[in-house]
């Protein structure tokens, strides 16, 4: 299926009216979208990701809006058991993360999440406000150790499919 200018493999997601600018992907447990394997999803010198998301429960544990993070890469998600990690990027042999308590966000409303990484600073913005940053302590490229496929609504695995953590 072609959505958002990409040929995505759809694994149960519905496209419904009511998104911020028209249609939105709606996920129930175990639904996700998989992007084609492409070098355009493997930036090394920096990136910016923008996602609109809403949920009826921000306390969901270990969920991913999008991910290409099995043994490297980057992702946006919620890890309540890991101090509310939201943005993550792999650089200099370790993950750098921005932590933010998403439980304070109103449920049922759309929220705009933007993460940027410029080879040193990983920054997270929610609804136009910078809510946190992580300093790598120097300039480092984003590291990848396997050819993961970008997953929307799930954690990426090294085998090209999801590893769980469904949105």
XYZ file of N, CA, C and O in Angstrom, residues 12-144:
532
model
N -2.027 -4.792 9.608
C -3.202 -4.606 10.452
C -3.615 -3.186 10.745
O -4.694 -2.963 11.290
N -2.786 -2.191 10.430
C -3.137 -0.801 10.718
C -4.289 -0.355 9.824
O -4.422 -0.809 8.690
N -5.114 0.524 10.341
C -6.207 1.114 9.575
C -5.862 2.563 9.287
O -5.223 3.234 10.100
N -6.289 3.048 8.145
C -6.123 4.464 7.831
C -7.491 5.107 7.946
O -8.423 4.738 7.239
N -7.608 6.028 8.899
C -8.900 6.590 9.264
C -8.886 8.101 9.103
O -7.830 8.736 9.119
N -10.077 8.676 8.944
C -10.211 10.126 8.937
C -9.977 10.646 10.343
O -10.093 9.920 11.321
N -9.623 11.919 10.440
C -9.463 12.528 11.751
C -8.031 12.775 12.140
O -7.754 13.165 13.273
N -7.102 12.555 11.218
C -5.715 12.875 11.501
C -5.508 14.374 11.508
O -6.411 15.146 11.183
N -4.336 14.798 11.848
C -4.029 16.218 11.913
C -4.241 16.877 10.559
O -4.772 17.971 10.465
N -3.860 16.192 9.492
C -4.010 16.747 8.145
C -4.706 15.732 7.242
O -4.246 15.437 6.153
N -5.798 15.161 7.720
C -6.538 14.184 6.920
C -6.505 12.813 7.543
O -6.927 12.609 8.672
N -5.958 11.841 6.812
C -5.921 10.452 7.272
C -4.824 10.239 8.314
O -3.813 10.930 8.328
N -5.050 9.243 9.165
C -4.062 8.864 10.170
C -4.006 7.347 10.241
O -5.015 6.672 10.020
N -2.837 6.818 10.537
C -2.711 5.386 10.779
C -3.192 5.109 12.197
O -2.768 5.763 13.145
N -4.092 4.145 12.327
C -4.611 3.768 13.634
C -4.123 2.357 13.948
O -4.263 1.450 13.125
N -3.549 2.201 15.131
C -2.980 0.924 15.546
C -3.737 0.362 16.741
O -4.026 1.083 17.682
N -4.038 -0.911 16.693
C -4.491 -1.655 17.869
C -3.372 -2.637 18.163
O -2.457 -2.785 17.342
N -3.374 -3.309 19.298
C -2.232 -4.178 19.626
C -1.809 -5.085 18.465
O -2.640 -5.705 17.810
N -0.508 -5.106 18.233
C 0.165 -5.921 17.220
C 0.030 -5.403 15.792
O 0.421 -6.089 14.856
N -0.517 -4.208 15.588
C -0.558 -3.590 14.259
C 0.693 -2.761 14.055
O 1.202 -2.128 14.992
N 1.186 -2.720 12.828
C 2.352 -1.904 12.505
C 2.466 -1.764 10.990
O 1.786 -2.454 10.220
N 3.332 -0.862 10.566
C 3.666 -0.646 9.172
C 5.163 -0.841 9.009
O 5.936 -0.459 9.888
N 5.585 -1.420 7.881
C 7.001 -1.624 7.607
C 7.370 -0.890 6.328
O 6.726 -1.087 5.295
N 8.384 -0.043 6.407
C 8.867 0.685 5.234
C 9.832 -0.203 4.445
O 10.437 -1.124 5.000
N 9.987 0.080 3.161
C 10.931 -0.712 2.367
C 12.365 -0.497 2.851
O 12.689 0.544 3.416
N 13.206 -1.499 2.645
C 14.619 -1.367 2.980
C 15.230 -0.330 2.045
O 15.185 -0.481 0.824
N 15.729 0.743 2.602
C 16.236 1.848 1.788
C 17.299 2.619 2.561
O 17.143 2.862 3.765
N 18.331 3.042 1.867
C 19.390 3.828 2.506
C 18.883 5.176 2.995
O 19.504 5.778 3.873
N 17.756 5.663 2.470
C 17.256 6.964 2.932
C 16.839 6.938 4.402
O 16.720 7.974 5.031
N 16.633 5.733 4.957
C 16.288 5.623 6.371
C 17.508 5.407 7.255
O 17.380 5.129 8.444
N 18.704 5.525 6.674
C 19.960 5.321 7.412
C 20.845 6.563 7.371
O 21.988 6.487 6.950
N 20.347 7.699 7.826
C 21.232 8.860 7.848
C 22.339 8.644 8.876
O 22.134 7.986 9.891
N 23.510 9.181 8.600
C 24.596 8.993 9.558
C 24.990 10.294 10.244
O 25.371 10.285 11.402
N 24.885 11.400 9.566
C 25.419 12.651 10.100
C 24.375 13.491 10.820
O 24.674 14.559 11.316
N 23.171 13.022 10.905
C 22.128 13.749 11.620
C 20.763 13.414 11.051
O 20.664 12.821 9.976
N 19.721 13.782 11.795
C 18.369 13.521 11.321
C 17.377 14.383 12.068
O 17.654 14.894 13.147
N 16.212 14.526 11.470
C 15.057 15.140 12.110
C 13.858 14.265 11.798
O 13.646 13.889 10.644
N 13.113 13.924 12.820
C 11.912 13.107 12.661
C 10.755 13.861 13.300
O 10.868 14.373 14.411
N 9.638 13.891 12.588
C 8.439 14.559 13.071
C 7.278 13.571 13.025
O 7.026 12.960 11.990
N 6.590 13.410 14.150
C 5.479 12.470 14.261
C 4.342 13.130 15.041
O 4.569 13.720 16.088
N 3.130 13.007 14.515
C 1.938 13.366 15.271
C 1.395 12.085 15.885
O 1.276 11.067 15.194
N 1.072 12.105 17.172
C 0.561 10.907 17.840
C -0.466 11.286 18.895
O -0.411 12.371 19.474
N -1.393 10.358 19.116
C -2.311 10.493 20.246
C -2.615 9.104 20.769
O -2.462 8.106 20.066
N -3.004 9.058 22.021
C -3.337 7.793 22.667
C -4.345 8.071 23.768
O -4.470 9.207 24.239
N -5.045 7.040 24.164
C -5.955 7.149 25.299
C -5.256 6.808 26.606
O -5.863 6.880 27.667
N -3.963 6.410 26.513
C -3.242 5.997 27.720
C -1.740 6.183 27.523
O -1.080 5.328 26.940
N -1.181 7.281 28.021
C 0.255 7.532 27.889
C 1.079 6.637 28.796
O 2.296 6.617 28.711
N 0.435 5.881 29.673
C 1.199 5.008 30.562
C 1.473 3.646 29.935
O 2.003 2.762 30.596
N 1.126 3.460 28.665
C 1.478 2.214 27.993
C 2.983 2.008 28.102
O 3.752 2.937 27.939
N 3.387 0.796 28.333
C 4.781 0.494 28.592
C 5.476 -0.021 27.331
O 4.943 -0.875 26.633
N 6.664 0.492 27.049
C 7.494 0.009 25.943
C 6.773 -0.002 24.608
O 6.592 -1.043 23.993
N 6.356 1.150 24.149
C 5.693 1.268 22.855
C 6.513 2.160 21.942
O 7.208 3.072 22.394
N 6.446 1.903 20.653
C 7.222 2.667 19.673
C 6.317 3.335 18.652
O 5.451 2.689 18.073
N 6.552 4.635 18.432
C 5.906 5.330 17.330
C 6.577 4.914 16.024
O 5.922 4.634 15.041
N 7.908 4.933 16.055
C 8.685 4.424 14.924
C 10.040 4.001 15.431
O 10.511 4.457 16.465
N 10.667 3.090 14.689
C 11.916 2.528 15.177
C 12.719 1.907 14.051
O 12.168 1.293 13.143
N 14.022 2.085 14.154
C 14.982 1.345 13.337
C 16.161 1.040 14.263
O 17.303 1.292 13.968
N 15.831 0.531 15.466
C 16.783 0.469 16.580
C 17.130 -0.913 17.090
O 17.197 -1.113 18.283
N 17.334 -1.873 16.289
C 17.844 -3.146 16.816
C 19.351 -3.123 16.645
O 19.855 -3.158 15.528
N 20.081 -3.004 17.728
C 21.551 -2.943 17.710
C 22.067 -1.730 16.945
O 23.015 -1.822 16.187
N 21.437 -0.600 17.145
C 21.850 0.644 16.500
C 20.650 1.421 16.022
O 19.511 1.025 16.236
N 20.899 2.558 15.362
C 19.811 3.321 14.752
C 19.190 4.358 15.662
O 19.849 4.970 16.492
N 17.869 4.551 15.510
C 17.148 5.613 16.204
C 15.692 5.219 16.373
O 15.200 4.304 15.711
N 14.997 5.921 17.264
C 13.583 5.646 17.455
C 12.894 6.664 18.330
O 13.536 7.421 19.060
N 11.574 6.691 18.210
C 10.700 7.477 19.069
C 9.729 6.514 19.726
O 9.118 5.689 19.039
N 9.579 6.599 21.035
C 8.667 5.702 21.723
C 8.535 6.071 23.174
O 8.968 7.140 23.598
N 7.917 5.185 23.942
C 7.700 5.427 25.362
C 8.186 4.202 26.128
O 7.719 3.094 25.886
N 9.131 4.392 27.035
C 9.647 3.327 27.902
C 9.403 3.730 29.339
O 10.257 4.302 29.989
N 8.226 3.462 29.840
C 7.901 3.870 31.207
C 8.807 3.207 32.237
O 9.089 3.766 33.271
N 9.282 1.999 31.941
C 10.145 1.325 32.908
C 11.588 1.806 32.812
O 12.419 1.410 33.602
N 11.877 2.662 31.858
C 13.239 3.182 31.696
C 13.242 4.704 31.814
O 13.799 5.403 30.995
N 12.553 5.206 32.796
C 12.513 6.644 33.086
C 11.928 7.443 31.931
O 12.387 8.529 31.627
N 10.922 6.915 31.269
C 10.182 7.638 30.236
C 11.046 8.061 29.056
O 10.922 9.170 28.548
N 11.927 7.188 28.585
C 12.703 7.483 27.382
C 11.750 7.726 26.232
O 10.837 6.953 26.009
N 11.979 8.770 25.473
C 11.122 9.044 24.325
C 11.936 9.020 23.040
O 11.581 8.333 22.092
N 13.039 9.749 22.971
C 13.874 9.797 21.771
C 15.184 9.071 22.039
O 15.786 9.227 23.094
N 15.623 8.272 21.056
C 16.835 7.473 21.221
C 17.631 7.470 19.934
O 17.064 7.360 18.847
N 18.954 7.594 20.049
C 19.839 7.472 18.887
C 21.103 6.732 19.340
O 21.557 6.902 20.471
N 21.633 5.882 18.458
C 22.832 5.104 18.769
C 24.043 5.819 18.173
O 24.110 6.033 16.966
N 24.980 6.218 19.039
C 26.195 6.894 18.590
C 27.319 6.601 19.555
O 27.078 6.383 20.733
N 28.531 6.521 19.035
C 29.722 6.279 19.849
C 29.606 4.993 20.673
O 30.037 4.946 21.819
N 28.968 3.970 20.091
C 28.897 2.675 20.740
C 27.861 2.522 21.830
O 27.843 1.517 22.539
N 26.977 3.507 21.997
C 25.952 3.426 23.028
C 24.731 4.239 22.610
O 24.808 5.090 21.734
N 23.620 3.969 23.259
C 22.410 4.755 22.992
C 22.393 6.018 23.831
O 22.680 5.976 25.026
N 22.065 7.120 23.193
C 21.778 8.359 23.891
C 20.272 8.549 23.850
O 19.644 8.279 22.827
N 19.691 8.993 24.948
C 18.241 9.127 25.023
C 17.852 10.434 25.665
O 18.566 10.961 26.510
N 16.694 10.921 25.269
C 16.072 12.056 25.940
C 14.920 11.509 26.758
O 14.106 10.722 26.265
N 14.859 11.915 28.007
C 13.853 11.444 28.945
C 12.831 12.554 29.164
O 13.196 13.715 29.358
N 11.557 12.178 29.110
C 10.486 13.136 29.377
C 9.292 12.372 29.927
O 8.957 11.288 29.433
N 8.622 12.915 30.919
C 7.460 12.269 31.521
C 6.226 12.538 30.663
O 5.560 13.551 30.827
N 5.920 11.622 29.752
C 4.783 11.805 28.843
C 3.444 11.645 29.551
O 2.410 11.998 28.991
N 3.436 11.142 30.781
C 2.162 10.976 31.489
C 1.473 12.308 31.751
O 0.279 12.346 32.026
N 2.219 13.409 31.639
C 1.616 14.725 31.841
C 0.880 15.229 30.588
O 0.158 16.216 30.657
N 1.035 14.532 29.459
C 0.348 14.948 28.230
C -1.128 14.572 28.306
O -1.465 13.465 28.730
N -2.008 15.464 27.862
C -3.432 15.112 27.829
C -3.672 13.926 26.893
O -3.087 13.856 25.811
N -4.504 12.998 27.308
C -4.843 11.852 26.463
C -5.951 12.247 25.497
O -6.707 13.177 25.735
N -6.010 11.525 24.370
C -7.055 11.762 23.381
C -6.814 12.966 22.495
O -7.616 13.238 21.608
N -5.739 13.705 22.718
C -5.385 14.867 21.906
C -4.167 14.534 21.053
O -3.311 13.744 21.459
N -4.068 15.166 19.898
C -2.885 15.012 19.054
C -1.729 15.793 19.665
O -1.901 16.918 20.136
N -0.540 15.187 19.635
C 0.682 15.837 20.102
C 1.745 15.675 19.030
O 1.858 14.625 18.396
N 2.528 16.725 18.858
C 3.573 16.753 17.826
C 4.921 16.477 18.477
O 5.385 17.245 19.316
N 5.548 15.369 18.083
C 6.855 14.969 18.588
C 7.888 15.197 17.490
O 7.702 14.751 16.355
N 8.968 15.886 17.822
C 10.073 16.082 16.886
C 11.357 15.744 17.614
O 11.605 16.233 18.721
N 12.164 14.878 16.986
C 13.500 14.621 17.522
C 14.510 15.036 16.467
O 14.275 14.860 15.275
N 15.596 15.623 16.919
C 16.683 16.003 16.021
C 17.994 15.488 16.601
O 18.150 15.385 17.825
N 18.906 15.161 15.713
C 20.256 14.780 16.133
C 21.215 15.411 15.133
O 21.056 15.243 13.921
N 22.200 16.161 15.630
C 23.126 16.896 14.759
C 24.569 16.403 14.892
O 25.496 17.136 14.640
N 24.764 15.170 15.286
C 26.047 14.515 15.529
C 26.563 14.765 16.938
O 27.536 14.154 17.340
N 25.935 15.645 17.701
C 26.320 15.828 19.095
C 25.104 15.885 20.005
O 25.070 15.214 21.024
N 24.109 16.661 19.644
C 22.955 16.860 20.517
C 21.722 16.156 19.968
O 21.317 16.391 18.827
N 21.130 15.309 20.794
C 19.830 14.732 20.521
C 18.822 15.589 21.272
O 18.956 15.774 22.487
N 17.859 16.140 20.553
C 16.869 17.024 21.177
C 15.474 16.495 20.910
O 15.206 15.934 19.851
N 14.595 16.704 21.881
C 13.197 16.317 21.748
C 12.318 17.533 21.972
O 12.493 18.258 22.959
N 11.389 17.717 21.061
C 10.382 18.776 21.150
C 9.015 18.111 21.169
O 8.768 17.170 20.412
N 8.142 18.594 22.034
C 6.760 18.132 22.047
C 5.873 19.364 21.999
O 6.018 20.281 22.806
N 4.998 19.366 21.021
C 4.073 20.488 20.803
C 4.810 21.824 20.723
O 4.390 22.832 21.276
N 5.954 21.818 20.036
C 6.701 23.036 19.773
C 7.645 23.482 20.877
O 8.373 24.459 20.717
N 7.664 22.776 21.997
C 8.521 23.146 23.123
C 9.646 22.130 23.279
O 9.400 20.924 23.303
N 10.883 22.614 23.403
C 11.983 21.691 23.675
C 11.816 21.167 25.095
O 11.747 21.933 26.049
N 11.757 19.831 25.221
C 11.528 19.224 26.534
C 12.749 18.487 27.057
O 12.743 18.006 28.187
N 13.782 18.377 26.229
C 14.989 17.724 26.713
C 16.041 17.582 25.643
O 15.766 17.730 24.442
N 17.270 17.325 26.113
C 18.380 17.121 25.186
C 19.406 16.214 25.833
O 19.503 16.127 27.050
N 20.152 15.512 24.971
C 21.215 14.620 25.417
C 22.466 14.992 24.645
O 22.450 15.030 23.419
N 23.553 15.280 25.353
C 24.818 15.684 24.746
C 25.735 14.470 24.643
O 26.051 13.831 25.651
N 26.161 14.134 23.433
C 27.057 12.991 23.210
C 28.479 13.283 23.677
O 29.307 12.381 23.730
N 28.798 14.548 23.968
C 30.134 14.902 24.435
C 31.148 15.067 23.316
O 32.330 15.229 23.570
N 30.712 15.025 22.110
C 31.550 15.164 20.921
C 30.689 14.864 19.712
O 29.492 14.609 19.844
N 31.282 14.894 18.530
C 30.522 14.636 17.307
C 30.663 13.178 16.888
O 31.782 12.698 16.688
N 29.528 12.507 16.758
C 29.495 11.091 16.400
C 28.390 10.833 15.394
O 27.273 11.339 15.538
N 28.699 10.010 14.404
C 27.684 9.579 13.452
C 26.735 8.597 14.122
O 27.075 7.955 15.116
N 25.551 8.451 13.538
C 24.598 7.446 13.994
C 25.132 6.085 13.574
O 25.561 5.901 12.435
N 25.123 5.133 14.488
C 25.644 3.800 14.208
C 24.536 2.799 13.926
O 23.483 2.824 14.559
N 24.793 1.927 12.967
C 23.875 0.845 12.608
C 24.698 -0.436 12.540
O 25.780 -0.451 11.990
